[in-house]
C-alpha positions as a LaTeX table, in Angstrom:
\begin{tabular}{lrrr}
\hline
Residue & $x$ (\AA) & $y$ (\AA) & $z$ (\AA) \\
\hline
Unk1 & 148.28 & 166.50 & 79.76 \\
Unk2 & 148.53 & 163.93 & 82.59 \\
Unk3 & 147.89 & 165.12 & 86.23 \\
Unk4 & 150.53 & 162.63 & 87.61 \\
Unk5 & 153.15 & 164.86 & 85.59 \\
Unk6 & 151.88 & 167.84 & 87.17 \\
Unk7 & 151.61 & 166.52 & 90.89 \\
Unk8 & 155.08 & 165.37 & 90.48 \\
Unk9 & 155.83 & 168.89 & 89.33 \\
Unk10 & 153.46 & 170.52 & 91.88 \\
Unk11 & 155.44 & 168.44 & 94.30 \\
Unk12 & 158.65 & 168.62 & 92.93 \\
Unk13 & 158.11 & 172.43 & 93.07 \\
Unk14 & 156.94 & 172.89 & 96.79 \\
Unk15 & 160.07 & 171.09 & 97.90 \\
Unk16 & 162.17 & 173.15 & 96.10 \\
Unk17 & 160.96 & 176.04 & 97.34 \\
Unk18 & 161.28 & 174.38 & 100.93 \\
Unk19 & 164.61 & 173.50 & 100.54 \\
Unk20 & 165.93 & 177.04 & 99.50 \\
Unk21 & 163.73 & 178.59 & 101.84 \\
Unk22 & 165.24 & 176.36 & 104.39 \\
Unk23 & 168.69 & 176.27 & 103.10 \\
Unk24 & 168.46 & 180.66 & 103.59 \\
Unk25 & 167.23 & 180.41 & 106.60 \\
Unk26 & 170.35 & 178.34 & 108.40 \\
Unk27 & 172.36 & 180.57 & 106.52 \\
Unk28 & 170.99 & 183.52 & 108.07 \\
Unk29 & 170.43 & 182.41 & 111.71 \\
Unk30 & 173.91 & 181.15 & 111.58 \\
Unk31 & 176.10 & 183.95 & 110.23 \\
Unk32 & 174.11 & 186.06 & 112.02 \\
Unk33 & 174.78 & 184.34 & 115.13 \\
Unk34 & 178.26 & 184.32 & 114.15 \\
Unk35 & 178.47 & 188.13 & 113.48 \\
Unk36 & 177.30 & 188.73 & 117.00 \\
Unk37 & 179.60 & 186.37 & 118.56 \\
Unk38 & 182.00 & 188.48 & 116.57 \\
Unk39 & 180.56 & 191.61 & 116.92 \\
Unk40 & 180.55 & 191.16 & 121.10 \\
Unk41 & 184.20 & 190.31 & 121.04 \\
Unk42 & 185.34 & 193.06 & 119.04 \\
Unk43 & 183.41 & 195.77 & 120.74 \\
Unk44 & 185.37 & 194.35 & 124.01 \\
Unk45 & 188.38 & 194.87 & 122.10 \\
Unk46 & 187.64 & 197.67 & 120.62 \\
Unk47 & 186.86 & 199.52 & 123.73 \\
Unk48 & 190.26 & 198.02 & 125.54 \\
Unk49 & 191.92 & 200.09 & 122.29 \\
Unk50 & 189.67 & 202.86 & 123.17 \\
Unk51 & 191.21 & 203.53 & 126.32 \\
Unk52 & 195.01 & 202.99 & 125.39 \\
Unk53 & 194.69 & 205.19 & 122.24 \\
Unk54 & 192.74 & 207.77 & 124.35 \\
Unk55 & 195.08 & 207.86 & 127.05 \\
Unk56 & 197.89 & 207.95 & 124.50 \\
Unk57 & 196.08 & 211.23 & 122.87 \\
Unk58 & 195.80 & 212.67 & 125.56 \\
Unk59 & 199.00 & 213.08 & 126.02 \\
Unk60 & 199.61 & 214.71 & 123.03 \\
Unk61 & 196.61 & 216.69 & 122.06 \\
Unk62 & 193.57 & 217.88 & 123.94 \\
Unk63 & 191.04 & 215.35 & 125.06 \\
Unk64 & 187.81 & 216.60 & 122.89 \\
Unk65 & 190.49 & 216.34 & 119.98 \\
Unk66 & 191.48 & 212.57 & 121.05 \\
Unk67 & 187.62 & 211.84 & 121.74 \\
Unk68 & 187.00 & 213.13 & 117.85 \\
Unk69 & 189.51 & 211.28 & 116.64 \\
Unk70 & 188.86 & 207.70 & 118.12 \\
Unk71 & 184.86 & 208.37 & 117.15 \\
Unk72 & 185.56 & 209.32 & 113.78 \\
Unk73 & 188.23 & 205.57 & 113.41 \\
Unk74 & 185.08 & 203.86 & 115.05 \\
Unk75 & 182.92 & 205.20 & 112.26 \\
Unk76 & 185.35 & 204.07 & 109.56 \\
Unk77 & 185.56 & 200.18 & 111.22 \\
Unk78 & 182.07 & 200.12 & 111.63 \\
Unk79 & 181.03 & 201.09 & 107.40 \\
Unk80 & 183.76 & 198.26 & 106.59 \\
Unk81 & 182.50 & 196.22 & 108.57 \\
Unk82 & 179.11 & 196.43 & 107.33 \\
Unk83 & 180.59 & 196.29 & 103.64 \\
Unk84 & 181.86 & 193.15 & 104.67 \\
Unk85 & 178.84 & 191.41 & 106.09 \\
Unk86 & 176.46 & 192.83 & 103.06 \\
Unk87 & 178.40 & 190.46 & 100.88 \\
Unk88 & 176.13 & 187.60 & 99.63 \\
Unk89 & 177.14 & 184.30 & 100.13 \\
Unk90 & 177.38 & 181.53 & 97.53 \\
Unk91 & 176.92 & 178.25 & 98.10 \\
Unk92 & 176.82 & 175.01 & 95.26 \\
Unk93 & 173.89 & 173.56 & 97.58 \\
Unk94 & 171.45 & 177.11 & 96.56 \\
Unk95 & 172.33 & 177.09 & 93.05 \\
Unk96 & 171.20 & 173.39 & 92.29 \\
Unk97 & 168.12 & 173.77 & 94.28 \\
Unk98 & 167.29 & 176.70 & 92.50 \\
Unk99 & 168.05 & 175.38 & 89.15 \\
Unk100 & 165.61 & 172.02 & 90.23 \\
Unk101 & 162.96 & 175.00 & 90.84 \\
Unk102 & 163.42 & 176.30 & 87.74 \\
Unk103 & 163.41 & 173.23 & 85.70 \\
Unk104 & 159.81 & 172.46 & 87.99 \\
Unk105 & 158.15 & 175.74 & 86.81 \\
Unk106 & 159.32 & 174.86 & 82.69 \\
Unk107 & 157.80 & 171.39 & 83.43 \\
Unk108 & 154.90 & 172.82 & 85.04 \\
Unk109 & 154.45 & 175.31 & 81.97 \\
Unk110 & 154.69 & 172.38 & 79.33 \\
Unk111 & 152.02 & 170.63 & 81.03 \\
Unk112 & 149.78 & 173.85 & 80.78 \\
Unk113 & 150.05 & 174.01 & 77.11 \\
Unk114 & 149.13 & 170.90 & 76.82 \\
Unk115 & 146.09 & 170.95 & 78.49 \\
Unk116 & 145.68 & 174.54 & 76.29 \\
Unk117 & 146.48 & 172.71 & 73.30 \\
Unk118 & 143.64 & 169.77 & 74.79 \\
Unk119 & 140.68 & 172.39 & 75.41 \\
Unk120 & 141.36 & 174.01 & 72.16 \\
Unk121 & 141.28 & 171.31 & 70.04 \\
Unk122 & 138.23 & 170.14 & 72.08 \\
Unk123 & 136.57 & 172.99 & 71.15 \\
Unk124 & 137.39 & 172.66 & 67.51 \\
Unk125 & 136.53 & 169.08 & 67.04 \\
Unk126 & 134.18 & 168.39 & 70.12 \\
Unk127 & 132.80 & 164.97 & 68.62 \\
Unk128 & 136.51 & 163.56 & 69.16 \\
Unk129 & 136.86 & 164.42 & 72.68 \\
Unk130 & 132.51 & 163.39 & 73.34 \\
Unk131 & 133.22 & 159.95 & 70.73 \\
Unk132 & 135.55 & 157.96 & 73.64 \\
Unk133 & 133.24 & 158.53 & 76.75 \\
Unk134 & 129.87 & 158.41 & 74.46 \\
Unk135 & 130.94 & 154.60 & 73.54 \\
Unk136 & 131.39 & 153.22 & 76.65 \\
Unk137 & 128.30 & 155.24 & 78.54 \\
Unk138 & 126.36 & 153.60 & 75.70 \\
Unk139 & 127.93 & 150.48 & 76.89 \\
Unk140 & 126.89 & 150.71 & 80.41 \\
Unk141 & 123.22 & 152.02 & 79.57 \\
Unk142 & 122.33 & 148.70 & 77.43 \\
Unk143 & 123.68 & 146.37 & 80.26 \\
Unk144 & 121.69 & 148.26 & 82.66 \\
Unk145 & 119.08 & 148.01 & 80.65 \\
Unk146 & 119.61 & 144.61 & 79.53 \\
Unk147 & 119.58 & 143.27 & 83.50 \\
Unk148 & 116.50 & 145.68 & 84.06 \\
Unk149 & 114.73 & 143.36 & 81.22 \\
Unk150 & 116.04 & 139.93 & 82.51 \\
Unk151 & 115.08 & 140.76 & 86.25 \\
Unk152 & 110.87 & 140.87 & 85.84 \\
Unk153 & 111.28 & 137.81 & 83.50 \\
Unk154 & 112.66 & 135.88 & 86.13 \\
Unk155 & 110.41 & 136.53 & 88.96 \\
Unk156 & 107.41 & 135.55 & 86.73 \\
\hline
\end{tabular}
């Protein structure tokens, strides 16, 4: 296992996430920005067809009936409209960053077994893991000890 792999995936990772998270949220802040710029405009309109379809019904039927009428066509704009706007959107940018995430978290996993497969066979065999630091702390001990010797000889 080498930590450089998994700081580059750490890293690799965070930006990911920061990039869809970011790439979501100018999604949302601008289509919903653009279904109330929408929204605003059609309710004026809306409400301009209001009164020349209610005046026209009145005319012909009662006004409660033209009143029913006209509410019950709002309610049928309004659920497609809300059919329309629950659609998710796609986008090539979204799908790449999430694949990058995903390919972060299999590196990220790979690097965990091998530091599983490390410990493990450290605890199996611990002389081969103790063997290359024991040689060169041995190393360092004599030359310490070595300069501790030479250093009273000289100032006699």
């Amino acid at each position: 296992m080498n930590t450089d792999n998994v700081v580059k995936h750490l890293r690799a990772l965070w930006r990911t996430d920061r990039i869809i998270a970011d790439i979501r949220l100018r999604r949302l802040l601008v289509g919903l920005g653009l279904r109330a710029f929408a929204a605003l405009i059609a309710a004026f309109g809306l409400l301009m067809l209001e009164f020349s379809a209610y005046f026209a019904l009145v005319q012909i039927w009662s006004a409660i009936a033209a009143a029913a009428a006209l509410g019950a066509i709002n309610f049928v704009i309004a659920a497609i409209v809300f059919v329309v706007a629950g659609r998710p959107p796609s986008g090539h940018d979204i799908e790449l960053a999430t694949e990058i995430h995903g390919t972060s978290i299999e590196a990220l996993q790979l690097e965990a077994r091998a530091l599983q497969d490390q410990v493990s066979g450290a605890v199996h065999h611990p002389l081969s893991t103790i063997v290359p630091v024991l040689v060169p702390l041995i190393a360092i001990i004599i030359k310490t000890m070595r300069k501790g010797a030479k250093q009273p000889a000289a100032e006699a």
